[in-house]
PDB file of C-alpha atoms in Angstrom:
ATOM      1  CA  MET P 643      -7.561  15.595 -19.124  1.00  0.00           C
ATOM      2  CA  LYS P 644      -5.960  12.388 -17.481  1.00  0.00           C
ATOM      3  CA  ASN P 645      -5.500   9.391 -19.648  1.00  0.00           C
ATOM      4  CA  ARG P 646      -6.016   6.147 -17.445  1.00  0.00           C
ATOM      5  CA  LYS P 647      -7.377   5.992 -14.137  1.00  0.00           C
ATOM      6  CA  ILE P 648      -5.297   3.373 -11.985  1.00  0.00           C
ATOM      7  CA  LEU P 649      -5.493   2.044  -8.249  1.00  0.00           C
ATOM      8  CA  LEU P 650      -1.894   0.499  -7.199  1.00  0.00           C
ATOM      9  CA  SER P 651      -2.322  -1.577  -4.101  1.00  0.00           C
ATOM     10  CA  CYS P 652       0.927  -2.201  -2.517  1.00  0.00           C
ATOM     11  CA  GLY P 653       0.568  -4.733  -0.071  1.00  0.00           C
ATOM     12  CA  SER P 654      -2.879  -6.049  -0.953  1.00  0.00           C
ATOM     13  CA  ASN P 655      -3.066  -8.929   1.307  1.00  0.00           C
ATOM     14  CA  LYS P 656      -6.074 -10.856   0.997  1.00  0.00           C
ATOM     15  CA  GLY P 657      -7.721  -8.363  -1.491  1.00  0.00           C
ATOM     16  CA  GLY P 658     -10.283  -6.775   1.099  1.00  0.00           C
ATOM     17  CA  GLU P 659      -9.497  -3.289   0.216  1.00  0.00           C
ATOM     18  CA  PHE P 660     -10.791  -4.170  -3.265  1.00  0.00           C
ATOM     19  CA  LEU P 661     -14.466  -5.152  -1.996  1.00  0.00           C
ATOM     20  CA  ALA P 662     -14.229  -1.936   0.011  1.00  0.00           C
ATOM     21  CA  TRP P 663     -13.060  -0.057  -3.183  1.00  0.00           C
ATOM     22  CA  LYS P 664     -16.169  -1.457  -4.909  1.00  0.00           C
ATOM     23  CA  GLU P 665     -18.643  -0.127  -2.295  1.00  0.00           C
ATOM     24  CA  SER P 666     -17.095   3.089  -1.905  1.00  0.00           C
ATOM     25  CA  LYS P 667     -18.424   6.358  -3.286  1.00  0.00           C
ATOM     26  CA  VAL P 668     -15.688   6.849  -5.419  1.00  0.00           C
ATOM     27  CA  TYR P 669     -15.744   3.588  -6.950  1.00  0.00           C
ATOM     28  CA  ASP P 670     -15.130   3.452 -11.000  1.00  0.00           C
ATOM     29  CA  PRO P 671     -15.430   0.080 -12.606  1.00  0.00           C
ATOM     30  CA  GLU P 672     -13.079   1.460 -15.401  1.00  0.00           C
ATOM     31  CA  VAL P 673     -10.232   1.855 -12.798  1.00  0.00           C
ATOM     32  CA  LEU P 674      -7.110  -0.521 -13.566  1.00  0.00           C
ATOM     33  CA  ILE P 675      -5.876  -2.243 -10.438  1.00  0.00           C
ATOM     34  CA  TYR P 676      -2.651  -3.630  -9.939  1.00  0.00           C
ATOM     35  CA  ALA P 677      -2.382  -5.764  -6.887  1.00  0.00           C
ATOM     36  CA  PHE P 678       1.276  -6.284  -5.429  1.00  0.00           C
ATOM     37  CA  GLU P 679       1.043  -9.137  -3.141  1.00  0.00           C
ATOM     38  CA  PRO P 680       4.126 -11.863  -2.617  1.00  0.00           C
ATOM     39  CA  GLU P 681       2.614 -13.941   0.182  1.00  0.00           C
ATOM     40  CA  PRO P 682       1.544 -17.099  -1.183  1.00  0.00           C
ATOM     41  CA  ARG P 683      -0.981 -17.706   1.743  1.00  0.00           C
ATOM     42  CA  CYS P 684      -2.895 -14.744   0.236  1.00  0.00           C
ATOM     43  CA  PHE P 685      -3.045 -15.990  -3.412  1.00  0.00           C
ATOM     44  CA  PRO P 686      -6.362 -17.950  -3.136  1.00  0.00           C
ATOM     45  CA  HIS P 687      -7.773 -15.066  -1.462  1.00  0.00           C
ATOM     46  CA  LEU P 688      -6.927 -12.587  -3.808  1.00  0.00           C
ATOM     47  CA  LYS P 689      -8.091 -15.119  -6.863  1.00  0.00           C
ATOM     48  CA  ASN P 690     -11.541 -15.130  -5.345  1.00  0.00           C
ATOM     49  CA  VAL P 691     -11.807 -11.341  -4.824  1.00  0.00           C
ATOM     50  CA  MET P 692     -10.629 -10.933  -8.567  1.00  0.00           C
ATOM     51  CA  SER P 693     -13.851 -12.857  -9.528  1.00  0.00           C
ATOM     52  CA  GLN P 694     -16.266 -10.204  -7.830  1.00  0.00           C
ATOM     53  CA  VAL P 695     -13.908  -6.986  -8.840  1.00  0.00           C
ATOM     54  CA  PRO P 696     -13.035  -6.178 -12.193  1.00  0.00           C
ATOM     55  CA  ASN P 697      -9.824  -5.070 -13.878  1.00  0.00           C
ATOM     56  CA  ILE P 698      -7.257  -6.518 -11.061  1.00  0.00           C
ATOM     57  CA  THR P 699      -3.871  -7.639 -12.119  1.00  0.00           C
ATOM     58  CA  HIS P 700      -2.026  -9.453  -9.567  1.00  0.00           C
ATOM     59  CA  ILE P 701       1.799  -8.985  -9.594  1.00  0.00           C
ATOM     60  CA  LYS P 702       3.437 -11.580  -6.943  1.00  0.00           C
ATOM     61  CA  LYS P 703       6.048  -9.738  -6.015  1.00  0.00           C
ATOM     62  CA  ALA P 704       6.909  -7.500  -3.159  1.00  0.00           C
ATOM     63  CA  ILE P 705       7.314  -3.915  -3.218  1.00  0.00           C
ATOM     64  CA  SER P 706      10.817  -2.747  -2.689  1.00  0.00           C
ATOM     65  CA  THR P 707      13.243  -0.482  -3.642  1.00  0.00           C
ATOM     66  CA  GLU P 708      15.377  -3.076  -6.057  1.00  0.00           C
ATOM     67  CA  ASP P 709      14.556  -5.883  -8.265  1.00  0.00           C
ATOM     68  CA  GLY P 710      15.627  -9.641  -7.140  1.00  0.00           C
ATOM     69  CA  THR P 711      14.941 -11.966  -4.487  1.00  0.00           C
ATOM     70  CA  GLN P 712      14.825 -11.462  -0.799  1.00  0.00           C
ATOM     71  CA  SER P 713      14.233 -13.100   2.479  1.00  0.00           C
ATOM     72  CA  TRP P 714      10.524 -12.717   3.615  1.00  0.00           C
ATOM     73  CA  ASN P 715       9.674 -12.859   7.191  1.00  0.00           C
ATOM     74  CA  VAL P 716       6.498 -14.784   7.744  1.00  0.00           C
ATOM     75  CA  GLY P 717       3.666 -13.194   9.545  1.00  0.00           C
ATOM     76  CA  LYS P 718       2.009 -15.041  12.462  1.00  0.00           C
ATOM     77  CA  LEU P 719      -0.916 -13.363  13.835  1.00  0.00           C
ATOM     78  CA  THR P 720      -2.494 -12.315  10.067  1.00  0.00           C
ATOM     79  CA  VAL P 721      -1.492 -13.689   6.613  1.00  0.00           C
ATOM     80  CA  SER P 722       1.091 -11.380   6.118  1.00  0.00           C
ATOM     81  CA  GLY P 723       4.837 -10.995   6.265  1.00  0.00           C
ATOM     82  CA  THR P 724       7.513  -8.180   5.811  1.00  0.00           C
ATOM     83  CA  LEU P 725      10.894  -7.699   4.112  1.00  0.00           C
ATOM     84  CA  ARG P 726      12.234  -5.596   7.473  1.00  0.00           C
ATOM     85  CA  GLU P 727      14.407  -7.521   9.738  1.00  0.00           C
ATOM     86  CA  ASP P 728      13.883  -5.076  12.518  1.00  0.00           C
ATOM     87  CA  LYS P 729      10.073  -5.287  12.646  1.00  0.00           C
ATOM     88  CA  ASN P 730       9.631  -7.285  16.140  1.00  0.00           C
ATOM     89  CA  TRP P 731       5.691  -7.831  15.987  1.00  0.00           C
ATOM     90  CA  GLY P 732       3.390 -10.917  14.627  1.00  0.00           C
ATOM     91  CA  LEU P 733       6.197 -12.978  13.128  1.00  0.00           C
ATOM     92  CA  THR P 734       6.388 -16.466  13.093  1.00  0.00           C
ATOM     93  CA  GLY P 735      10.412 -16.680  12.637  1.00  0.00           C
ATOM     94  CA  GLU P 736      10.131 -18.599   9.451  1.00  0.00           C
ATOM     95  CA  LYS P 737      11.663 -17.115   6.416  1.00  0.00           C
ATOM     96  CA  ILE P 738      11.051 -17.704   2.651  1.00  0.00           C
ATOM     97  CA  LEU P 739      12.453 -16.171  -0.455  1.00  0.00           C
ATOM     98  CA  ILE P 740      10.049 -14.091  -2.444  1.00  0.00           C
ATOM     99  CA  GLU P 741      10.666 -11.660  -5.640  1.00  0.00           C
ATOM    100  CA  THR P 742      10.806  -7.872  -5.224  1.00  0.00           C
ATOM    101  CA  ILE P 743      10.266  -5.157  -7.487  1.00  0.00           C
ATOM    102  CA  ASP P 744      11.990  -1.718  -7.820  1.00  0.00           C
ATOM    103  CA  PHE P 745       8.897   0.274  -7.372  1.00  0.00           C
ATOM    104  CA  CYS P 746      10.169   3.615  -8.431  1.00  0.00           C
ATOM    105  CA  LYS P 747      11.666   1.633 -11.861  1.00  0.00           C
ATOM    106  CA  TRP P 748       8.221   0.169 -12.310  1.00  0.00           C
ATOM    107  CA  LEU P 749       6.472   3.344 -12.049  1.00  0.00           C
ATOM    108  CA  GLN P 750       8.847   4.832 -14.420  1.00  0.00           C
ATOM    109  CA  GLU P 751       8.470   2.023 -16.941  1.00  0.00           C
ATOM    110  CA  ASN P 752       4.254   1.529 -16.530  1.00  0.00           C
ATOM    111  CA  ILE P 753       2.838   5.050 -15.645  1.00  0.00           C
ATOM    112  CA  GLU P 754       2.373   8.103 -17.806  1.00  0.00           C
ATOM    113  CA  GLU P 755       2.309  11.558 -16.414  1.00  0.00           C
ATOM    114  CA  ASP P 756      -1.272  12.215 -17.615  1.00  0.00           C
ATOM    115  CA  ASP P 757      -2.428   8.980 -15.886  1.00  0.00           C
ATOM    116  CA  TYR P 758      -4.516   9.564 -12.626  1.00  0.00           C
ATOM    117  CA  VAL P 759      -2.913   7.160 -10.232  1.00  0.00           C
ATOM    118  CA  MET P 760      -4.136   6.030  -6.428  1.00  0.00           C
ATOM    119  CA  ILE P 761      -1.854   4.325  -4.393  1.00  0.00           C
ATOM    120  CA  THR P 762      -2.519   2.237  -0.971  1.00  0.00           C
ATOM    121  CA  LEU P 763       0.643   1.317   0.541  1.00  0.00           C
ATOM    122  CA  ASP P 764       0.720  -1.376   3.429  1.00  0.00           C
ATOM    123  CA  ILE P 765       3.998  -2.914   3.239  1.00  0.00           C
ATOM    124  CA  GLU P 766       4.810  -3.878   6.955  1.00  0.00           C
ATOM    125  CA  GLY P 767       7.741  -1.300   7.344  1.00  0.00           C
ATOM    126  CA  SER P 768       9.133  -1.064   4.050  1.00  0.00           C
ATOM    127  CA  GLU P 769       7.253   2.029   3.463  1.00  0.00           C
ATOM    128  CA  TYR P 770      10.240   4.231   4.773  1.00  0.00           C
ATOM    129  CA  GLU P 771      12.678   3.324   2.097  1.00  0.00           C
ATOM    130  CA  VAL P 772      10.386   3.059  -0.879  1.00  0.00           C
ATOM    131  CA  LEU P 773       8.567   6.341  -0.211  1.00  0.00           C
ATOM    132  CA  GLN P 774      11.957   8.152   0.369  1.00  0.00           C
ATOM    133  CA  LYS P 775      13.308   6.646  -2.921  1.00  0.00           C
ATOM    134  CA  MET P 776      10.241   7.929  -4.585  1.00  0.00           C
ATOM    135  CA  PHE P 777      10.962  11.609  -3.436  1.00  0.00           C
ATOM    136  CA  GLU P 778      14.768  10.987  -4.282  1.00  0.00           C
ATOM    137  CA  THR P 779      13.935   9.769  -7.973  1.00  0.00           C
ATOM    138  CA  GLY P 780      11.164  11.850  -8.756  1.00  0.00           C
ATOM    139  CA  ALA P 781       8.741   8.891  -9.001  1.00  0.00           C
ATOM    140  CA  MET P 782       6.527  10.571  -6.912  1.00  0.00           C
ATOM    141  CA  LYS P 783       5.280  12.654  -9.676  1.00  0.00           C
ATOM    142  CA  TYR P 784       3.168   9.745 -10.988  1.00  0.00           C
ATOM    143  CA  ILE P 785       1.167   9.639  -7.965  1.00  0.00           C
ATOM    144  CA  ASN P 786      -2.030  11.579  -7.538  1.00  0.00           C
ATOM    145  CA  LYS P 787      -3.726  10.192  -4.339  1.00  0.00           C
ATOM    146  CA  MET P 788      -2.032   8.435  -1.343  1.00  0.00           C
ATOM    147  CA  TYR P 789      -3.306   6.061   1.301  1.00  0.00           C
ATOM    148  CA  VAL P 790      -0.233   4.983   3.329  1.00  0.00           C
ATOM    149  CA  GLU P 791      -0.097   2.858   6.541  1.00  0.00           C
ATOM    150  CA  PHE P 792       3.260   3.561   8.721  1.00  0.00           C
ATOM    151  CA  HIS P 793       4.454   0.742  10.924  1.00  0.00           C
ATOM    152  CA  GLY P 794       6.888   2.506  13.361  1.00  0.00           C
ATOM    153  CA  ASN P 795       5.260   1.186  16.154  1.00  0.00           C
ATOM    154  CA  LYS P 796       6.250  -2.229  15.248  1.00  0.00           C
ATOM    155  CA  MET P 797       9.883  -1.706  14.815  1.00  0.00           C
ATOM    156  CA  TYR P 798      12.686  -2.370  17.253  1.00  0.00           C
ATOM    157  CA  ASN P 799      14.025   1.297  16.858  1.00  0.00           C
ATOM    158  CA  LYS P 800      10.835   3.186  17.320  1.00  0.00           C
ATOM    159  CA  GLN P 801      12.513   6.472  17.862  1.00  0.00           C
ATOM    160  CA  THR P 802      14.223   6.259  14.720  1.00  0.00           C
ATOM    161  CA  SER P 803      11.173   5.145  12.469  1.00  0.00           C
ATOM    162  CA  GLU P 804       9.174   7.873  14.370  1.00  0.00           C
ATOM    163  CA  ASN P 805      11.613  10.479  13.219  1.00  0.00           C
ATOM    164  CA  ILE P 806      11.726   9.337   9.585  1.00  0.00           C
ATOM    165  CA  GLU P 807       7.993   9.154   9.655  1.00  0.00           C
ATOM    166  CA  ALA P 808       7.436  12.597  10.540  1.00  0.00           C
ATOM    167  CA  GLU P 809       9.913  14.041   7.870  1.00  0.00           C
ATOM    168  CA  LEU P 810       7.957  11.543   5.385  1.00  0.00           C
ATOM    169  CA  LYS P 811       4.518  13.099   6.379  1.00  0.00           C
ATOM    170  CA  GLU P 812       5.499  16.477   6.114  1.00  0.00           C
ATOM    171  CA  LYS P 813       6.852  16.022   2.576  1.00  0.00           C
ATOM    172  CA  LEU P 814       3.664  14.106   1.759  1.00  0.00           C
ATOM    173  CA  LEU P 815       1.344  16.486   2.960  1.00  0.00           C
ATOM    174  CA  LYS P 816       3.264  19.157   1.239  1.00  0.00           C
ATOM    175  CA  THR P 817       3.192  17.142  -1.974  1.00  0.00           C
ATOM    176  CA  PHE P 818      -0.385  16.062  -1.797  1.00  0.00           C
ATOM    177  CA  GLY P 819      -2.456  18.349   0.627  1.00  0.00           C
ATOM    178  CA  GLU P 820      -5.761  16.834   1.117  1.00  0.00           C
ATOM    179  CA  GLU P 821      -5.180  14.211  -1.276  1.00  0.00           C
ATOM    180  CA  CYS P 822      -3.103  12.299   1.324  1.00  0.00           C
ATOM    181  CA  TYR P 823      -4.347   9.697   3.918  1.00  0.00           C
ATOM    182  CA  PHE P 824      -2.225   8.246   7.159  1.00  0.00           C
ATOM    183  CA  ARG P 825      -4.462   5.656   8.866  1.00  0.00           C
ATOM    184  CA  PHE P 826      -5.155   2.030   8.486  1.00  0.00           C
ATOM    185  CA  VAL P 827      -5.094   0.652   4.911  1.00  0.00           C
ATOM    186  CA  GLU P 828      -8.098  -1.619   5.730  1.00  0.00           C
ATOM    187  CA  GLY P 829     -11.007  -3.047   3.837  1.00  0.00           C
ATOM    188  CA  ASN P 830     -12.486  -4.721   6.619  1.00  0.00           C
ATOM    189  CA  PHE P 831     -15.252  -2.201   7.683  1.00  0.00           C
ATOM    190  CA  LYS P 832     -15.601  -3.485  11.418  1.00  0.00           C
ATOM    191  CA  MET P 833     -11.806  -3.327  12.134  1.00  0.00           C
ATOM    192  CA  PHE P 834     -11.535   0.171  10.632  1.00  0.00           C
ATOM    193  CA  LYS P 835     -14.515   1.421  12.540  1.00  0.00           C
ATOM    194  CA  GLN P 836     -12.980   0.004  15.826  1.00  0.00           C
ATOM    195  CA  ALA P 837      -9.607   1.745  15.062  1.00  0.00           C
ATOM    196  CA  HIS P 838     -11.055   4.962  13.831  1.00  0.00           C
ATOM    197  CA  PRO P 839     -14.703   5.690  15.369  1.00  0.00           C
ATOM    198  CA  ASP P 840     -15.019   9.116  14.031  1.00  0.00           C
ATOM    199  CA  LEU P 841     -14.506   8.220  10.270  1.00  0.00           C
ATOM    200  CA  ASP P 842     -16.537   6.502   7.638  1.00  0.00           C
ATOM    201  CA  PRO P 843     -15.862   2.827   7.921  1.00  0.00           C
ATOM    202  CA  ASN P 844     -14.881   2.495   4.213  1.00  0.00           C
ATOM    203  CA  MET P 845     -11.234   3.931   4.169  1.00  0.00           C
ATOM    204  CA  PHE P 846     -11.911   5.193   0.525  1.00  0.00           C
ATOM    205  CA  ASN P 847     -14.495   7.626   1.485  1.00  0.00           C
ATOM    206  CA  ASN P 848     -12.385   9.595   3.936  1.00  0.00           C
ATOM    207  CA  ILE P 849      -9.625  10.957   1.775  1.00  0.00           C
ATOM    208  CA  GLY P 850      -9.533  14.765   1.558  1.00  0.00           C
ATOM    209  CA  THR P 851     -11.194  15.180   4.998  1.00  0.00           C
ATOM    210  CA  ILE P 852      -8.042  13.904   6.941  1.00  0.00           C
ATOM    211  CA  GLY P 853      -4.651  14.672   7.153  1.00  0.00           C
TER     212      GLY P 853
END
């Protein structure tokens, strides 16, 4: 029997996914939620959502492969940003310094193997390095269910990103099978339905039905 039930939201943005989670078929009020979001413009929105959804801990750091401080490229079209210097879509050109967290190290220090852990990963291009390190270090063993949004179409070198993405998807499917999801990590039902009209508008209701 699994110990704790945990949802790790990597790139929580304004917290829309938590409202979707609360309305989903798989919602469990006992689940512990860790919201990793470093973008200051998102903090008031997250605070509001935290008043509506229980058990959310906001960690104001960006998911990365190392602990420290890095340059954050501020987003223009959405309240977002990226650590990647080769992302070429939707940026203002402004940079700020934010704290980063070695996600593999955090998993090893905070998660037990008998926990049941779901992860949503929407980190604007950093997913490539983070997922690779999770496989390399063995930290992937702490995860039971994976929702991930890839951003290779927003990179300067799309071909390289697509090649790495294909390799990662193959590894993820081999590891998780039907418990792995590659689509938008999006809590807005209308936007999700526009992007994926054949799916349930609540992303949490789709896992296990698509690969």
